[in-house]
GROMACS .gro file of C-alpha atoms in nm:
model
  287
    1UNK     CA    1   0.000   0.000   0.000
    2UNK     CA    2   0.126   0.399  -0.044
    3UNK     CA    3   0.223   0.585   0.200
    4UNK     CA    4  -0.103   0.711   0.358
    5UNK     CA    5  -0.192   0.925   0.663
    6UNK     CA    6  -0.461   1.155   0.808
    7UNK     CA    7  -0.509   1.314   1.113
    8UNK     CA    8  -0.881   1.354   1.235
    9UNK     CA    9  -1.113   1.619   1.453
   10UNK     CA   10  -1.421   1.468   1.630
   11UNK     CA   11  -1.686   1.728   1.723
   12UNK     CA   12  -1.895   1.646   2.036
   13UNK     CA   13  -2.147   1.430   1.897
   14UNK     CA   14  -1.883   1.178   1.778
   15UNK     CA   15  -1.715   1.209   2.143
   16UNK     CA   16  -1.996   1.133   2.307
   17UNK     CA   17  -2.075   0.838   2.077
   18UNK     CA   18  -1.823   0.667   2.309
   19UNK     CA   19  -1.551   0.572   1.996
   20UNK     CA   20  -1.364   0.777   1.767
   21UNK     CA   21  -1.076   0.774   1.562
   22UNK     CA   22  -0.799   1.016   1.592
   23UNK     CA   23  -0.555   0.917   1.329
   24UNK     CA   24  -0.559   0.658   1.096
   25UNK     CA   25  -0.252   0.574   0.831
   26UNK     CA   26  -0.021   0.320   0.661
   27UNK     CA   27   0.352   0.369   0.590
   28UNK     CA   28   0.630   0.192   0.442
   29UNK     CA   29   0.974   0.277   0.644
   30UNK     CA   30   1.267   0.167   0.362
   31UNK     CA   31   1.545  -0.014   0.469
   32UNK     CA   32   1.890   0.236   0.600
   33UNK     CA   33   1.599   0.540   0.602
   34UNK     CA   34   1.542   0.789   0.923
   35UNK     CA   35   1.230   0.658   1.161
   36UNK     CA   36   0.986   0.740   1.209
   37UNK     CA   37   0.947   1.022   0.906
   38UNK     CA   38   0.959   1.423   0.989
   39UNK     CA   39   0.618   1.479   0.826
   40UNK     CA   40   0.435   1.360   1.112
   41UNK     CA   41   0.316   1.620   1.359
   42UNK     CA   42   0.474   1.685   1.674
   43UNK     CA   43   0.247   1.520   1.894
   44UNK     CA   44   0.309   1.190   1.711
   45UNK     CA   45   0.679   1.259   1.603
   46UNK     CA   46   0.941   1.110   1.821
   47UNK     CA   47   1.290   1.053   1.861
   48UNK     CA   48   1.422   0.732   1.948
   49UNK     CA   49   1.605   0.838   2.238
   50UNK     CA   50   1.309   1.104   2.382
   51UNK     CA   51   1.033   0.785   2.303
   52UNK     CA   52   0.635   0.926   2.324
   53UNK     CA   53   0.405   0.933   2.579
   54UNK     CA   54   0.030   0.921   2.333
   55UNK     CA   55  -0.257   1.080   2.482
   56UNK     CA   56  -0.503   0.789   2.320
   57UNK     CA   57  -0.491   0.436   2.189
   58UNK     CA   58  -0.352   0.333   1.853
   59UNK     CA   59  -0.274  -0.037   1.726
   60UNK     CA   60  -0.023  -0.023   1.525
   61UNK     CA   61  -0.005  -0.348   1.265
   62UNK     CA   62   0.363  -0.439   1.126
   63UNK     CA   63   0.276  -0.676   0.834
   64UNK     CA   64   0.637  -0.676   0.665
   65UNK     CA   65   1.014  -0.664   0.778
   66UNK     CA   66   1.080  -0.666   1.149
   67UNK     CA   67   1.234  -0.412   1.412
   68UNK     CA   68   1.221  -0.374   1.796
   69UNK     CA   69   0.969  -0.226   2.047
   70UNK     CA   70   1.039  -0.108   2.400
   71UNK     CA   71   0.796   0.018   2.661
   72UNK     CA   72   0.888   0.043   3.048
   73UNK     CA   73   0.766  -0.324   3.084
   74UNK     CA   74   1.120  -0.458   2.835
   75UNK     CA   75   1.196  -0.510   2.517
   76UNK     CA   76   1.069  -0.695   2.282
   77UNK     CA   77   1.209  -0.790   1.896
   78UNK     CA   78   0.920  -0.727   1.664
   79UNK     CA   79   0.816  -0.949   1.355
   80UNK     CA   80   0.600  -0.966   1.080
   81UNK     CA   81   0.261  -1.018   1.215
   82UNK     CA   82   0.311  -0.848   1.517
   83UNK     CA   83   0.029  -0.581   1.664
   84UNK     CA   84   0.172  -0.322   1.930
   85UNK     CA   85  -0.090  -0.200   2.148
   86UNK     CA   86  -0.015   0.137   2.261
   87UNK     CA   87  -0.217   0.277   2.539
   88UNK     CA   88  -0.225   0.689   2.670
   89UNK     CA   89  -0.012   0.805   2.903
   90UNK     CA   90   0.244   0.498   2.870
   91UNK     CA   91   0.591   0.594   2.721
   92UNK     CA   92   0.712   0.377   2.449
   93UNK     CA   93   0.926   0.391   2.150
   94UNK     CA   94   0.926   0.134   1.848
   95UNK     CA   95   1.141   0.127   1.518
   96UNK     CA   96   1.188  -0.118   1.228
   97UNK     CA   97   1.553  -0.289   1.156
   98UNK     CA   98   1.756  -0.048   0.948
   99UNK     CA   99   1.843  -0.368   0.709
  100UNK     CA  100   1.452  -0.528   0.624
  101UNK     CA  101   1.252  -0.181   0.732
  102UNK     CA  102   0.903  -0.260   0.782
  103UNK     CA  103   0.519  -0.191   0.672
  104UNK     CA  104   0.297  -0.100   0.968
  105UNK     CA  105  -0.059   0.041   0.951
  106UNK     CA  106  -0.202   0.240   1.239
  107UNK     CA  107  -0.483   0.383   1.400
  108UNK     CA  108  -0.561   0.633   1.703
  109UNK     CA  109  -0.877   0.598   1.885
  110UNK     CA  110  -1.043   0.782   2.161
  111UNK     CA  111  -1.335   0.739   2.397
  112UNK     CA  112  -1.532   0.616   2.733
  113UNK     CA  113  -1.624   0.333   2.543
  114UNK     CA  114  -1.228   0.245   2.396
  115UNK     CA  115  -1.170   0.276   2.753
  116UNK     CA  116  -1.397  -0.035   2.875
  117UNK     CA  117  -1.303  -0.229   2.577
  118UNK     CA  118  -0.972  -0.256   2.646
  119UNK     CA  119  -0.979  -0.362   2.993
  120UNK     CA  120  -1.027  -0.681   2.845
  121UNK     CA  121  -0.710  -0.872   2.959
  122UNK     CA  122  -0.568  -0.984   2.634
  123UNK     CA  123  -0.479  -0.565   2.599
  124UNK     CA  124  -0.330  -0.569   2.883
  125UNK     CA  125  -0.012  -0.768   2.849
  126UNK     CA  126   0.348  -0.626   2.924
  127UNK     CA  127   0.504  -0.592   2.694
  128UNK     CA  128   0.161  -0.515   2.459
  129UNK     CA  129   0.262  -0.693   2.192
  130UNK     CA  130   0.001  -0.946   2.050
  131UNK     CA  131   0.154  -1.201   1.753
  132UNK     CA  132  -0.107  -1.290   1.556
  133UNK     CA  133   0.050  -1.350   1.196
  134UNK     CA  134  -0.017  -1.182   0.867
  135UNK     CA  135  -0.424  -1.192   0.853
  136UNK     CA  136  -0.610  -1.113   0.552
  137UNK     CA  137  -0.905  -1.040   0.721
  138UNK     CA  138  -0.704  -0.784   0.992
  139UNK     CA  139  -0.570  -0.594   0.673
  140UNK     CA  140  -0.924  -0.571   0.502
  141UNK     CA  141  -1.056  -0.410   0.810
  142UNK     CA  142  -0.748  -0.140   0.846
  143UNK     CA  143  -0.873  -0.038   0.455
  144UNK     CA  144  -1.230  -0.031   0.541
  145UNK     CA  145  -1.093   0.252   0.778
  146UNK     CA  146  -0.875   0.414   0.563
  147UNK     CA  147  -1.142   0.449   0.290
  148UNK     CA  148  -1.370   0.591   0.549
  149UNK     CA  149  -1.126   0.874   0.642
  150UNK     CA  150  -1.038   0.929   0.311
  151UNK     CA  151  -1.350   1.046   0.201
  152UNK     CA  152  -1.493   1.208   0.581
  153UNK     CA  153  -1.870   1.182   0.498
  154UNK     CA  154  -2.078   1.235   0.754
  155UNK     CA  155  -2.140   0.985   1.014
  156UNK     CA  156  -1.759   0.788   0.895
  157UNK     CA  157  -1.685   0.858   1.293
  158UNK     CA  158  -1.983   0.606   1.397
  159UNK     CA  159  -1.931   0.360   1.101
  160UNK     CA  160  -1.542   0.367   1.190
  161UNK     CA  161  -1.593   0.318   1.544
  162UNK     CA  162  -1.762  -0.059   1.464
  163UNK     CA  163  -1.492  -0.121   1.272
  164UNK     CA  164  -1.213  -0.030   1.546
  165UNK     CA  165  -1.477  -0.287   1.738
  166UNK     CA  166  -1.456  -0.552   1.517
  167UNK     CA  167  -1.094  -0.514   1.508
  168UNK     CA  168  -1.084  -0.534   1.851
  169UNK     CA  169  -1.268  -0.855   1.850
  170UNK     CA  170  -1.125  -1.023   1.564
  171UNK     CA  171  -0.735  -0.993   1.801
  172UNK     CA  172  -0.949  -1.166   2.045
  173UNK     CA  173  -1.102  -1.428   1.896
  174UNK     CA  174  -0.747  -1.479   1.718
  175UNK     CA  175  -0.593  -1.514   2.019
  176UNK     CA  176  -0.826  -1.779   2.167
  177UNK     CA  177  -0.837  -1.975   1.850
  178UNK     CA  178  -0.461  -2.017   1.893
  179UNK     CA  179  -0.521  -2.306   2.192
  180UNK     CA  180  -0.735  -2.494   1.956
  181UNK     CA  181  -0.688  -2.455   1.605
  182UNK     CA  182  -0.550  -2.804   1.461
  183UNK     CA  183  -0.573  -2.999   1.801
  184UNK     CA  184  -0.796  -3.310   1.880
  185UNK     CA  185  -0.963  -3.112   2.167
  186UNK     CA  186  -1.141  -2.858   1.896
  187UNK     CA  187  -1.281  -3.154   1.728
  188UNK     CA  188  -1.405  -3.297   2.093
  189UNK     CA  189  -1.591  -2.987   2.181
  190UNK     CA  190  -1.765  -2.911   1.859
  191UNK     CA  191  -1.892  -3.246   1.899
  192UNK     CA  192  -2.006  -3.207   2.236
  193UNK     CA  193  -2.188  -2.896   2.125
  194UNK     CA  194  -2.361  -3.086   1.881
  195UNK     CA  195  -2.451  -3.372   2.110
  196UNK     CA  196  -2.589  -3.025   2.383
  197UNK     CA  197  -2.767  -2.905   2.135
  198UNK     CA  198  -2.935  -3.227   1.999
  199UNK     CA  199  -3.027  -3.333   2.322
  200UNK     CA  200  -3.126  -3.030   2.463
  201UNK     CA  201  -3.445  -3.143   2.569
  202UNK     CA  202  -3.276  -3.408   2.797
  203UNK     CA  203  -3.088  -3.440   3.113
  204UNK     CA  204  -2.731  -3.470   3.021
  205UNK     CA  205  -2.441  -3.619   3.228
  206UNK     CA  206  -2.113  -3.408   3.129
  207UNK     CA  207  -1.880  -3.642   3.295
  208UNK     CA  208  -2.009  -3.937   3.152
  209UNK     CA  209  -2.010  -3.721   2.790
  210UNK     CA  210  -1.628  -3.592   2.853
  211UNK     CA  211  -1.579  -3.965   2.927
  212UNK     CA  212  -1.718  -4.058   2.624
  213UNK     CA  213  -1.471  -3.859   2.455
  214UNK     CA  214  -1.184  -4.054   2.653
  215UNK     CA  215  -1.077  -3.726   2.838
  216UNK     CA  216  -1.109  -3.613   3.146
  217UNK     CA  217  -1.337  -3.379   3.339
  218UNK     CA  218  -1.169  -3.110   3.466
  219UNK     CA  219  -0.958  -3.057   3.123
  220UNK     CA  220  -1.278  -3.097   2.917
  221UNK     CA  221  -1.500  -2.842   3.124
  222UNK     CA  222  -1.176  -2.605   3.144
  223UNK     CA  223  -1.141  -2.613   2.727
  224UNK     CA  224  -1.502  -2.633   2.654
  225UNK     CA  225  -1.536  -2.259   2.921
  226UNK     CA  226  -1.262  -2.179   2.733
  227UNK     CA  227  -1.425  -2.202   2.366
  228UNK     CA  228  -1.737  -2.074   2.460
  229UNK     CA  229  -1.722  -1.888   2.712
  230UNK     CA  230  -1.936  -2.086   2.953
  231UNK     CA  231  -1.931  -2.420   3.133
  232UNK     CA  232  -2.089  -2.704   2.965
  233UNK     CA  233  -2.346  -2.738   3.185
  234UNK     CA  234  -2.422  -2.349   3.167
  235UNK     CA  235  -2.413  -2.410   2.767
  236UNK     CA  236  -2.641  -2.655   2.825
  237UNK     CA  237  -2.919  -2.419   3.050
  238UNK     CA  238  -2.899  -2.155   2.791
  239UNK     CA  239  -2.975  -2.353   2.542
  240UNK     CA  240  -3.314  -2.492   2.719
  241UNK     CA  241  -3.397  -2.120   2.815
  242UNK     CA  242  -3.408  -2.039   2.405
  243UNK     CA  243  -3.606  -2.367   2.332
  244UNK     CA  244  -3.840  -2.263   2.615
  245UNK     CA  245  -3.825  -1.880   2.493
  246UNK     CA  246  -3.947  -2.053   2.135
  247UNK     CA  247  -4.194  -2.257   2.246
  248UNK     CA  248  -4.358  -1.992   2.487
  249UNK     CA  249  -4.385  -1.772   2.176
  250UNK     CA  250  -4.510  -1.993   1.884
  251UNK     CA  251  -4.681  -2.247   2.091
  252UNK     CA  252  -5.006  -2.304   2.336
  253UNK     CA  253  -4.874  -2.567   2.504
  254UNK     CA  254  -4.902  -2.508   2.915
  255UNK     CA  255  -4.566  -2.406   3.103
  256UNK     CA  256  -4.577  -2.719   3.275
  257UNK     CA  257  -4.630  -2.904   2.965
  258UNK     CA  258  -4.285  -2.680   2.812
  259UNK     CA  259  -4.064  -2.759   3.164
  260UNK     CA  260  -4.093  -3.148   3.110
  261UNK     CA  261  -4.072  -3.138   2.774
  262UNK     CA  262  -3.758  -2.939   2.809
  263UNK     CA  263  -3.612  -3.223   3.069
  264UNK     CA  264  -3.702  -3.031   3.376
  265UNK     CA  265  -3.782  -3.201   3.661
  266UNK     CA  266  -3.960  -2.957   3.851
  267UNK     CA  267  -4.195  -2.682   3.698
  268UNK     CA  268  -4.076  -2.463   4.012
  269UNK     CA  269  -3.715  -2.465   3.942
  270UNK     CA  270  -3.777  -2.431   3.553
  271UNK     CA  271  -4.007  -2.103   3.641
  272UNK     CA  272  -3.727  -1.924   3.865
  273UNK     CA  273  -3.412  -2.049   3.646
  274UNK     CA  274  -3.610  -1.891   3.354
  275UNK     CA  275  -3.733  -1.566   3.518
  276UNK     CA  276  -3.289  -1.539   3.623
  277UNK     CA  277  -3.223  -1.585   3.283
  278UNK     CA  278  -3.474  -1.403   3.079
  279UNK     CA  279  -3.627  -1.160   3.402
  280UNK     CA  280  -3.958  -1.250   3.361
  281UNK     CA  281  -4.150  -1.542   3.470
  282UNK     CA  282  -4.262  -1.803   3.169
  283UNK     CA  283  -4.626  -1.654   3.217
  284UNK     CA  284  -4.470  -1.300   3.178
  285UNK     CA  285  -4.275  -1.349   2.884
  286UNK     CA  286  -4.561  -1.525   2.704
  287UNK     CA  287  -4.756  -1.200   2.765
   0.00000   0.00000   0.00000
């Protein structure tokens, strides 16, 4: 890609839409050339021995050559594929190896919301470096952004700022598809999912399903919370709650008819597990 850059105002309704971008750019530092180049403006320029202390967020993608980062945490040899997190008010400093150089693209985002966001602990790592390869589908959604800012029409802030999201949740879901992808455990739990779902109108035994699988317990509720984001058993509740949600809705079959059908033993602990989940009672919701 050219050399690209722009530097961006948000007016107050974009601030208060919780996300905004404050710079957004690609560049291409040659090999034996000064880093990074005078045109930037002073609050981004920096000199390697000063570093720079940003004032918002920016995730910075290197997706060619290689180079070095350093933050207060250490210092850390940067490669292809390699995302540095910077956060505001942390001092940093980051160039490529005068022999390869390096492409990076970068944006700068602002906002209560970019706050929450990344509180999630895979942004906070020291140093912030997350190694996630060279991803098509990373790059596509820097030049979704780009062509956004290129243009400024009105309302790129808001369309931007679900792209900065997606971004953000595409590093996630990269990072948690690294303990699976390729392993025999990512073939167990998509078929234990399958067996849930099938038989979600039943009561299931996990440790006799894990066992099944000729692994054990613990590991298999640990990797299965791990790829969903819930426990089996959990999993296995939710589902019930949007079969019951389904046939409370498109049904006129009695709740009591809809708890046993659904496996439940008792029509009491069916009503209150439902009204926990959904916070209304079965009666309610079909109201």
């Amino acid at each position: 890609m050219n050399d690209f850059f722009k530097y961006l105002t948000a007016g107050e309704e974009d601030q208060n839409w919780g996300l905004y971008l404050s710079v957004a750019g690609a560049y291409r530092a040659m090999p034996e050339k000064a880093y990074p180049p005078m045109k930037h403006p002073s609050g981004y320029y920096f000199s390697w021995d000063g570093g720079r202390i940003l004032q918002e967020y920016q995730l910075n993608y290197i997706t060619q050559g290689s180079g070095v980062f350093e933050s207060r945490e250490g210092r850390l040899p940067i490669r292809a594929g390699a995302v540095l997190l910077i956060k505001p008010g942390e001092w940093h400093r980051y160039q490529p190896s005068r022999k390869s150089g390096w492409q990076e693209h970068y944006i700068g985002f602002e906002g209560e919301l970019a706050s929450r966001l990344l509180t999630h602990p895979l942004f906070n790592r020291n140093p912030p470096v997350l190694n996630v390869g060279v991803r098509e589908d990373l790059i596509d959604t820097y030049y979704k952004i780009f062509d956004l800012v290129s243009d400024e029409k009105p309302g790129f802030q808001q369309i931007a700022s679900g792209l900065i999201m997606k971004m953000l949740g595409q590093l996630i879901s990269i990072e948690k598809q690294k303990e699976f992808t390729g392993k025999r455990i990512e073939e167990i739990i998509e078929g234990a999912r399958f067996k849930i779902r099938e038989q979600v109108d039943q009561t299931l035994d996990m440790k006799e399903l894990a066992h099944n699988y000729n692994i054990g317990y613990s590991y298999f509720r640990k990797m299965f919370k791990s790829y969903t984001g819930m426990s089996p058993h959990k999993y296995h509740l939710e589902l019930k709650v949007m079969r019951a949600k389904e046939l409370l809705l498109v049904t006129d079959k009695s709740v009591k008819e809809i708890s046993y059908e659904l496996g439940f033993q008792s029509i009491h602990y069916f009503s209150r597990l439902f009204k926990n989940k959904v916070g209304k009672s079965p009666s309610e919701f079909r109201r």
